[in-house]
Coordinates of C-alpha atoms in Angstrom, one line a residue:
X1 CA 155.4 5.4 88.5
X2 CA 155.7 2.0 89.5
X3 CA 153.7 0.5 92.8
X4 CA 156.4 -2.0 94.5
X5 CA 155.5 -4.5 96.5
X6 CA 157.6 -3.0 99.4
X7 CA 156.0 0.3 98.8
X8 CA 152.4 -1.5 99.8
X9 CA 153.7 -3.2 102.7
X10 CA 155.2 -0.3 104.9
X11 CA 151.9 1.6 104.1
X12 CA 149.5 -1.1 105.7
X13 CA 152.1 -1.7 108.5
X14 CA 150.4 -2.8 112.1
X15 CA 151.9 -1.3 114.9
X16 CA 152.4 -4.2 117.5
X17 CA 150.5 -4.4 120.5
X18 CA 151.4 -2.9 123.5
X19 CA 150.0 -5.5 126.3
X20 CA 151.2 -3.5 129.2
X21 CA 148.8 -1.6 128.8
X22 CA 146.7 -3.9 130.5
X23 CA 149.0 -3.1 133.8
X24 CA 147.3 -0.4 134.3
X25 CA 143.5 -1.3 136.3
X26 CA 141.4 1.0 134.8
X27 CA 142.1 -0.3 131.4
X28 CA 141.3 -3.8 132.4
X29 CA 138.2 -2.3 134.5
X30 CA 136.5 -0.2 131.6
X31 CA 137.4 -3.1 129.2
X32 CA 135.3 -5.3 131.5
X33 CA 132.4 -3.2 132.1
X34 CA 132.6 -2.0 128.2
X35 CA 132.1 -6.1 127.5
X36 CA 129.5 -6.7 129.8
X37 CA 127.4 -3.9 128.5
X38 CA 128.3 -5.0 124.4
X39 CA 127.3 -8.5 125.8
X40 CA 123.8 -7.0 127.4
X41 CA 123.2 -4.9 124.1
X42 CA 124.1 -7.7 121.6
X43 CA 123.4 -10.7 124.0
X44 CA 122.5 -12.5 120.3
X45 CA 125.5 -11.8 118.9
X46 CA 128.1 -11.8 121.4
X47 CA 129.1 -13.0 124.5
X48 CA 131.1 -11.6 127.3
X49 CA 133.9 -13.1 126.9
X50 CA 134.2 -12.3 122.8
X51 CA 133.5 -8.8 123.8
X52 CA 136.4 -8.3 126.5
X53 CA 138.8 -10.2 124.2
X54 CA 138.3 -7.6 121.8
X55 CA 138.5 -4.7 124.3
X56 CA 141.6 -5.8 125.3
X57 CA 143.0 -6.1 121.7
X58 CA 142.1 -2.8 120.9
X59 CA 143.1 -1.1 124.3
X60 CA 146.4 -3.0 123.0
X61 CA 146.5 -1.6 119.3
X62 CA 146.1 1.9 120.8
X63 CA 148.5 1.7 124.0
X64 CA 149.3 5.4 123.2
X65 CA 146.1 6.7 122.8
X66 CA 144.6 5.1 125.6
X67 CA 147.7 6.4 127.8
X68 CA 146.5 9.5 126.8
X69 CA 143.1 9.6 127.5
X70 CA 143.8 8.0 130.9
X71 CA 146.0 11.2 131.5
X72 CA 144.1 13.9 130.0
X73 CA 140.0 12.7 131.0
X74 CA 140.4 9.4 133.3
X75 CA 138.5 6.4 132.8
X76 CA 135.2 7.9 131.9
X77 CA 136.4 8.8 128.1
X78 CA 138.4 5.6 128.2
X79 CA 134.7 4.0 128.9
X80 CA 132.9 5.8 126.2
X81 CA 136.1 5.3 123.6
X82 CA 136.1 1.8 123.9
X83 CA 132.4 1.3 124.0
X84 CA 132.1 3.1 120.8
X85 CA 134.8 1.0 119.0
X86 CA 133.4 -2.2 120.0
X87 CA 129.6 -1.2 118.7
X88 CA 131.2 -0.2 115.6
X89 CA 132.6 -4.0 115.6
X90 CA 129.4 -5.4 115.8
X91 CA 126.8 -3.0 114.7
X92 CA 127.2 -4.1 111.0
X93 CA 126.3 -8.3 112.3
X94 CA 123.6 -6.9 114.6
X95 CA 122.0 -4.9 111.7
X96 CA 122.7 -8.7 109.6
X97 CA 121.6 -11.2 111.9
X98 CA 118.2 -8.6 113.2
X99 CA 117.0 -9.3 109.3
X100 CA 116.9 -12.8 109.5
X101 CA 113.6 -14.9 110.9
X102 CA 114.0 -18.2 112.3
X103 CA 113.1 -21.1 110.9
X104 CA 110.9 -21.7 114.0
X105 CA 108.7 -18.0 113.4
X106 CA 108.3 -18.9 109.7
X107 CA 107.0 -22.3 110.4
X108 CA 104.4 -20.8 113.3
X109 CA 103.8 -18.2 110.9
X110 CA 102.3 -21.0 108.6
X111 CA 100.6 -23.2 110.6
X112 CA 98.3 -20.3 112.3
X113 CA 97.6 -19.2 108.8
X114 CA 96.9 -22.8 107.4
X115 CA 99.3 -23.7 104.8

Protein backbone atom coordinates (compact mmCIF):
# COMPACT_ATOMS: atom_id res chain seq x y z
CA UNK A 1 0.00 0.00 0.00
CA UNK A 2 0.76 3.30 -1.19
CA UNK A 3 0.36 6.59 1.21
CA UNK A 4 -1.26 9.41 -1.23
CA UNK A 5 -0.92 12.64 -0.62
CA UNK A 6 -4.72 13.04 -0.47
CA UNK A 7 -4.90 10.20 1.97
CA UNK A 8 -2.61 12.46 4.56
CA UNK A 9 -4.55 15.52 4.00
CA UNK A 10 -8.23 14.44 4.98
CA UNK A 11 -6.61 12.70 8.09
CA UNK A 12 -5.05 15.96 9.50
CA UNK A 13 -8.19 17.93 8.48
CA UNK A 14 -9.08 21.06 10.95
CA UNK A 15 -12.49 21.48 11.56
CA UNK A 16 -13.23 25.33 11.11
CA UNK A 17 -14.06 27.45 13.80
CA UNK A 18 -17.33 27.98 15.03
CA UNK A 19 -17.17 31.82 16.33
CA UNK A 20 -20.77 31.91 17.40
CA UNK A 21 -19.86 30.32 19.97
CA UNK A 22 -18.73 33.32 21.48
CA UNK A 23 -22.69 34.53 21.40
CA UNK A 24 -23.25 32.81 24.08
CA UNK A 25 -21.97 35.08 27.56
CA UNK A 26 -20.73 32.50 29.56
CA UNK A 27 -18.28 31.41 26.95
CA UNK A 28 -16.91 34.81 26.63
CA UNK A 29 -17.13 35.18 30.67
CA UNK A 30 -15.15 31.80 31.62
CA UNK A 31 -12.76 32.64 28.73
CA UNK A 32 -12.05 35.88 30.51
CA UNK A 33 -11.71 34.90 33.96
CA UNK A 34 -9.80 31.54 32.59
CA UNK A 35 -7.11 34.37 30.99
CA UNK A 36 -6.90 36.46 33.86
CA UNK A 37 -6.06 33.65 36.11
CA UNK A 38 -3.32 31.98 33.19
CA UNK A 39 -2.13 35.69 33.11
CA UNK A 40 -1.81 35.70 37.23
CA UNK A 41 -0.10 32.10 37.16
CA UNK A 42 2.24 32.73 34.27
CA UNK A 43 2.38 36.63 34.59
CA UNK A 44 6.17 35.87 33.00
CA UNK A 45 5.06 34.19 30.23
CA UNK A 46 1.89 35.57 29.24
CA UNK A 47 -0.28 38.36 29.27
CA UNK A 48 -4.00 38.70 29.46
CA UNK A 49 -4.67 39.48 26.49
CA UNK A 50 -2.42 36.29 24.78
CA UNK A 51 -4.31 34.19 27.15
CA UNK A 52 -8.01 35.26 26.21
CA UNK A 53 -7.10 35.17 22.49
CA UNK A 54 -6.27 31.71 22.89
CA UNK A 55 -9.42 30.87 25.03
CA UNK A 56 -11.41 32.14 22.47
CA UNK A 57 -9.63 30.09 19.68
CA UNK A 58 -10.11 27.02 21.49
CA UNK A 59 -13.71 27.67 22.79
CA UNK A 60 -13.94 28.13 18.79
CA UNK A 61 -12.19 24.82 17.65
CA UNK A 62 -14.52 22.91 20.10
CA UNK A 63 -17.94 24.85 19.46
CA UNK A 64 -19.63 21.38 19.96
CA UNK A 65 -18.01 20.34 22.92
CA UNK A 66 -18.31 23.45 24.63
CA UNK A 67 -22.17 23.49 23.64
CA UNK A 68 -22.20 20.50 25.44
CA UNK A 69 -20.69 21.11 28.55
CA UNK A 70 -22.68 24.37 28.75
CA UNK A 71 -25.82 21.99 28.63
CA UNK A 72 -24.91 19.11 30.57
CA UNK A 73 -22.62 21.00 33.82
CA UNK A 74 -22.90 24.94 33.15
CA UNK A 75 -20.13 27.14 33.19
CA UNK A 76 -18.24 25.72 36.09
CA UNK A 77 -16.82 22.64 33.82
CA UNK A 78 -16.57 25.09 30.99
CA UNK A 79 -14.22 26.99 33.59
CA UNK A 80 -12.11 24.09 34.63
CA UNK A 81 -12.07 22.73 30.70
CA UNK A 82 -10.67 25.64 29.41
CA UNK A 83 -8.31 26.37 32.21
CA UNK A 84 -6.79 23.11 31.83
CA UNK A 85 -6.26 23.38 27.97
CA UNK A 86 -4.61 26.67 28.24
CA UNK A 87 -1.99 25.45 31.16
CA UNK A 88 -1.35 22.61 28.93
CA UNK A 89 -0.45 25.52 26.31
CA UNK A 90 1.96 26.96 28.33
CA UNK A 91 3.16 24.59 30.98
CA UNK A 92 5.91 23.22 28.60
CA UNK A 93 7.44 27.41 28.21
CA UNK A 94 6.85 27.87 31.88
CA UNK A 95 8.83 24.73 32.73
CA UNK A 96 11.52 26.40 29.70
CA UNK A 97 11.83 29.85 30.57
CA UNK A 98 11.73 28.83 34.91
CA UNK A 99 15.40 27.17 33.94
CA UNK A 100 16.94 30.05 32.65
CA UNK A 101 18.91 32.82 35.07
CA UNK A 102 19.17 36.19 34.04
CA UNK A 103 21.95 37.75 32.93
CA UNK A 104 21.40 40.32 35.83
CA UNK A 105 21.52 37.15 38.81
CA UNK A 106 24.59 35.62 37.15
CA UNK A 107 26.42 38.90 37.17
CA UNK A 108 25.34 39.64 41.08
CA UNK A 109 26.16 36.20 41.62
CA UNK A 110 29.82 37.15 40.65
CA UNK A 111 30.48 40.22 42.04
CA UNK A 112 29.39 39.08 45.76
CA UNK A 113 31.60 36.20 45.27
CA UNK A 114 34.60 38.25 43.82
CA UNK A 115 35.38 37.23 40.34
Amino acid sequence: MTLQLSDLGSSLAVEPADWSVLDDPRVESVARAVARSIARDYGTTVEYEDAYQEAVIIAAQRAGYVHGLLAESGAGLLHRWLSQRLRDRWLTEVKRRSGHVSYEAVQRQAEASGL
